């Protein structure tokens, strides 16, 4: 009988923990759900007192069907979660992502500054840099993107040293949006600029080739006319 009450007290502690999590998830609905859970806990206490007076209860059957408190905790938690409505549209998801980030903290500002430096460097190299310089810069960006998964794991384990909250989830959503996506966009932009430059060079080469052919044809015509004039003079 003592073991039963010990397991019952453990279950009641678990219920209290679940209710505390529910209060943190939904503050508005927590008051109503807390009243319901407290009444259920009092009912469980009264049922425990009844079990204390009855020594003929088969505890093995009770353990086989499980504690009713755990089922009550699951129902309370499901009711609390039913009030939670996540973002539905892409606009709401973007707004939720923006609201979840503390934009004023140094880590986020340094990350944005890094992206700005990368964009400015890419523009400068696209205008004045050579082919090998641009290719080397793109390879560096590709290496950073390739190491994003390891950076996410390291950030998840050491985020307290440089951030106010853990941005590094298992799915890598934050590092994918804030690091990889801008770098990939820069790489694709540089590739597009290189293809455009190659297309322009190809057109210029084709035009120069046509111009050279025309000049050769004009020289041939001039040479033929000069030969005709010479023949006429000889005749």
Coordinates of C-alpha atoms in Angstrom, one line a residue:
X1 CA 0.0 0.0 0.0
X2 CA 2.9 2.4 0.8
X3 CA 4.4 1.8 -2.7
X4 CA 1.1 2.8 -4.2
X5 CA 1.0 6.1 -2.4
X6 CA 4.6 6.7 -3.3
X7 CA 3.8 6.2 -7.0
X8 CA 0.7 8.4 -6.6
X9 CA 2.8 11.2 -5.2
X10 CA 5.3 10.9 -8.0
X11 CA 2.5 11.1 -10.6
X12 CA 1.1 14.2 -8.8
X13 CA 4.5 15.9 -9.1
X14 CA 4.6 15.1 -12.8
X15 CA 1.1 16.6 -13.2
X16 CA 2.3 19.8 -11.5
X17 CA 5.3 20.0 -13.8
X18 CA 3.0 19.6 -16.9
X19 CA 0.7 22.3 -15.6
X20 CA 3.7 24.6 -15.0
X21 CA 4.8 24.1 -18.6
X22 CA 1.2 24.9 -19.7
X23 CA 1.3 28.2 -17.9
X24 CA 4.4 29.1 -19.7
X25 CA 3.0 28.2 -23.1
X26 CA -0.3 29.9 -22.8
X27 CA -0.6 32.6 -20.2
X28 CA -4.1 33.6 -21.1
X29 CA -5.7 30.2 -20.9
X30 CA -3.6 29.0 -18.1
X31 CA -5.9 30.5 -15.4
X32 CA -8.9 28.6 -16.6
X33 CA -7.0 25.4 -17.2
X34 CA -5.3 25.7 -13.8
X35 CA -8.6 25.8 -12.1
X36 CA -9.7 22.7 -13.9
X37 CA -6.4 20.9 -13.2
X38 CA -6.6 21.9 -9.5
X39 CA -10.1 20.5 -9.2
X40 CA -8.9 17.3 -10.8
X41 CA -6.0 17.1 -8.4
X42 CA -8.3 17.5 -5.4
X43 CA -10.5 14.8 -6.8
X44 CA -7.4 12.6 -7.1
X45 CA -6.5 13.4 -3.5
X46 CA -10.0 12.4 -2.3
X47 CA -9.8 9.2 -4.3
X48 CA -6.4 8.5 -2.7
X49 CA -8.0 8.9 0.7
X50 CA -10.7 6.4 -0.2
X51 CA -8.0 4.0 -1.3
X52 CA -6.3 4.4 2.1
X53 CA -9.4 3.2 3.9
X54 CA -9.9 0.2 1.6
X55 CA -7.1 -2.4 2.0
X56 CA -8.8 -5.0 -0.3
X57 CA -7.8 -3.1 -3.5
X58 CA -5.7 -5.1 -5.9
X59 CA -2.6 -2.9 -6.6
X60 CA -1.4 -5.2 -9.4
X61 CA -4.6 -4.5 -11.4
X62 CA -4.1 -0.7 -10.8
X63 CA -0.5 -0.8 -12.1
X64 CA -1.6 -2.8 -15.1
X65 CA -4.0 -0.1 -16.2
X66 CA -1.7 2.8 -15.3
X67 CA -2.2 5.8 -13.1
X68 CA -5.3 8.0 -13.9
X69 CA -3.2 11.1 -13.1
X70 CA -1.1 10.7 -16.2
X71 CA -4.1 10.5 -18.4
X72 CA -5.5 13.6 -16.7
X73 CA -2.1 15.4 -17.3
X74 CA -2.2 14.5 -21.0
X75 CA -5.8 15.8 -21.4
X76 CA -4.9 19.1 -19.6
X77 CA -1.8 19.5 -21.8
X78 CA -3.8 18.8 -25.0
X79 CA -6.4 21.4 -24.0
X80 CA -3.7 24.0 -23.5
X81 CA -2.0 23.2 -26.8
X82 CA -5.4 23.4 -28.6
X83 CA -5.4 27.2 -27.8
X84 CA -2.1 27.6 -29.6
X85 CA -2.4 28.8 -33.2
X86 CA 0.8 28.9 -35.2
X87 CA 1.6 31.1 -38.2
X88 CA -0.4 29.9 -41.3
X89 CA 0.5 32.1 -44.2
X90 CA 4.1 32.9 -45.4
X91 CA 3.7 36.5 -44.3
X92 CA 2.8 35.3 -40.8
X93 CA 5.8 33.0 -40.8
X94 CA 8.2 35.8 -41.8
X95 CA 6.8 38.0 -39.1
X96 CA 7.1 35.2 -36.5
X97 CA 10.8 34.7 -37.6
X98 CA 11.5 38.4 -37.3
X99 CA 9.9 38.6 -33.9
X100 CA 11.9 35.6 -32.6
X101 CA 15.2 37.3 -33.3
X102 CA 16.7 40.0 -31.0
X103 CA 18.1 42.3 -33.7
X104 CA 19.9 44.6 -31.3
X105 CA 22.3 42.0 -29.8
X106 CA 25.9 42.1 -31.0
X107 CA 25.9 38.6 -32.5
X108 CA 23.1 39.4 -34.9
X109 CA 24.6 42.8 -35.8
X110 CA 28.0 41.2 -36.5
X111 CA 26.3 38.6 -38.7
X112 CA 24.5 41.3 -40.7
X113 CA 27.8 43.3 -41.0
X114 CA 29.5 40.2 -42.3
X115 CA 26.8 39.8 -45.0
X116 CA 27.2 43.4 -45.9
X117 CA 30.9 43.1 -46.3
X118 CA 30.5 40.0 -48.5
X119 CA 28.0 41.8 -50.8
X120 CA 30.2 44.8 -51.2
X121 CA 33.2 42.7 -51.9
X122 CA 31.3 40.7 -54.5
X123 CA 30.2 43.8 -56.3
X124 CA 33.7 45.2 -56.3
X125 CA 35.2 42.0 -57.7
X126 CA 32.4 41.7 -60.3
X127 CA 33.3 45.2 -61.6
X128 CA 37.1 45.2 -61.4
X129 CA 38.3 41.8 -60.3
X130 CA 39.9 39.2 -62.5
X131 CA 38.4 35.8 -63.3
X132 CA 40.6 33.8 -60.9
X133 CA 40.0 36.3 -58.1
X134 CA 36.2 36.0 -58.5
X135 CA 36.4 32.2 -58.7
X136 CA 38.5 32.1 -55.5
X137 CA 36.0 34.3 -53.6
X138 CA 33.2 32.1 -54.7
X139 CA 35.0 29.0 -53.5
X140 CA 35.5 30.6 -50.1
X141 CA 31.8 31.3 -49.9
X142 CA 31.0 27.7 -50.9
X143 CA 33.3 26.3 -48.2
X144 CA 31.4 28.5 -45.6
X145 CA 28.1 27.1 -46.8
X146 CA 29.5 23.6 -46.7
X147 CA 30.6 24.0 -43.1
X148 CA 27.2 25.5 -42.0
X149 CA 26.1 22.2 -40.4
X150 CA 29.2 22.0 -38.2
X151 CA 28.9 25.7 -37.4
X152 CA 25.3 25.0 -36.3
X153 CA 26.4 22.2 -34.0
X154 CA 29.1 24.3 -32.5
X155 CA 26.7 27.2 -32.0
X156 CA 24.1 25.0 -30.3
X157 CA 26.7 23.8 -27.8
X158 CA 28.3 27.3 -27.1
X159 CA 25.5 29.8 -27.8
X160 CA 25.6 31.2 -24.2
X161 CA 29.1 32.7 -24.9
X162 CA 27.9 35.1 -27.6
X163 CA 24.1 35.2 -27.8
X164 CA 21.1 35.8 -25.6
X165 CA 19.1 32.8 -26.8
X166 CA 19.8 29.6 -28.7
X167 CA 19.2 30.3 -32.4
X168 CA 20.8 27.1 -33.5
X169 CA 18.0 24.6 -33.8
X170 CA 18.4 21.0 -35.1
X171 CA 16.8 21.8 -38.4
X172 CA 19.3 24.6 -39.0
X173 CA 16.6 27.1 -40.0
X174 CA 18.3 30.2 -38.5
X175 CA 21.7 29.5 -40.0
X176 CA 20.2 28.5 -43.3
X177 CA 18.3 31.8 -43.6
X178 CA 20.8 34.2 -42.0
X179 CA 24.0 32.7 -43.3
X180 CA 23.7 30.2 -46.2
X181 CA 20.9 31.9 -48.2
X182 CA 22.6 35.3 -48.6
X183 CA 26.0 33.6 -49.5
X184 CA 24.3 31.4 -52.1
X185 CA 22.5 34.4 -53.5
X186 CA 25.9 36.2 -53.8
X187 CA 27.4 33.2 -55.5
X188 CA 24.5 32.9 -58.0
X189 CA 24.7 36.7 -58.6
X190 CA 28.4 36.5 -59.4
X191 CA 27.9 33.5 -61.7
X192 CA 25.1 35.4 -63.5
X193 CA 27.5 38.3 -64.0
X194 CA 30.2 36.0 -65.3
X195 CA 27.8 34.4 -67.8
X196 CA 26.6 37.8 -68.9
X197 CA 30.2 39.0 -69.3
X198 CA 31.0 35.8 -71.3
X199 CA 28.0 36.4 -73.5
X200 CA 29.1 40.0 -74.1
X201 CA 32.6 38.9 -75.0
X202 CA 31.3 36.3 -77.4
X203 CA 29.2 38.9 -79.2
X204 CA 32.2 41.3 -79.4
X205 CA 34.4 38.5 -80.7
X206 CA 31.8 37.6 -83.3
X207 CA 31.5 41.2 -84.3
X208 CA 35.2 41.6 -84.6
X209 CA 35.4 38.5 -86.7
X210 CA 32.7 39.8 -89.1
X211 CA 34.5 43.1 -89.3
X212 CA 37.8 41.4 -90.1
X213 CA 36.1 39.4 -92.8
X214 CA 34.6 42.5 -94.3
X215 CA 38.0 44.2 -94.3
X216 CA 39.6 41.2 -96.0
X217 CA 36.9 41.3 -98.7
X218 CA 37.4 45.0 -99.3
X219 CA 41.2 44.5 -99.6
X220 CA 40.6 41.7 -102.1
X221 CA 38.3 43.9 -104.1
X222 CA 40.8 46.7 -104.1
X223 CA 43.6 44.4 -105.1
X224 CA 41.5 43.1 -108.0
X225 CA 40.6 46.6 -109.2
X226 CA 44.3 47.6 -109.1
X227 CA 45.2 44.5 -111.1
X228 CA 42.6 45.4 -113.7
X229 CA 43.9 48.9 -114.0
X230 CA 47.5 47.7 -114.4
X231 CA 46.3 45.3 -117.2
X232 CA 44.6 48.1 -119.0
X233 CA 47.6 50.3 -118.8
X234 CA 49.8 47.5 -120.2
X235 CA 47.3 47.0 -123.1

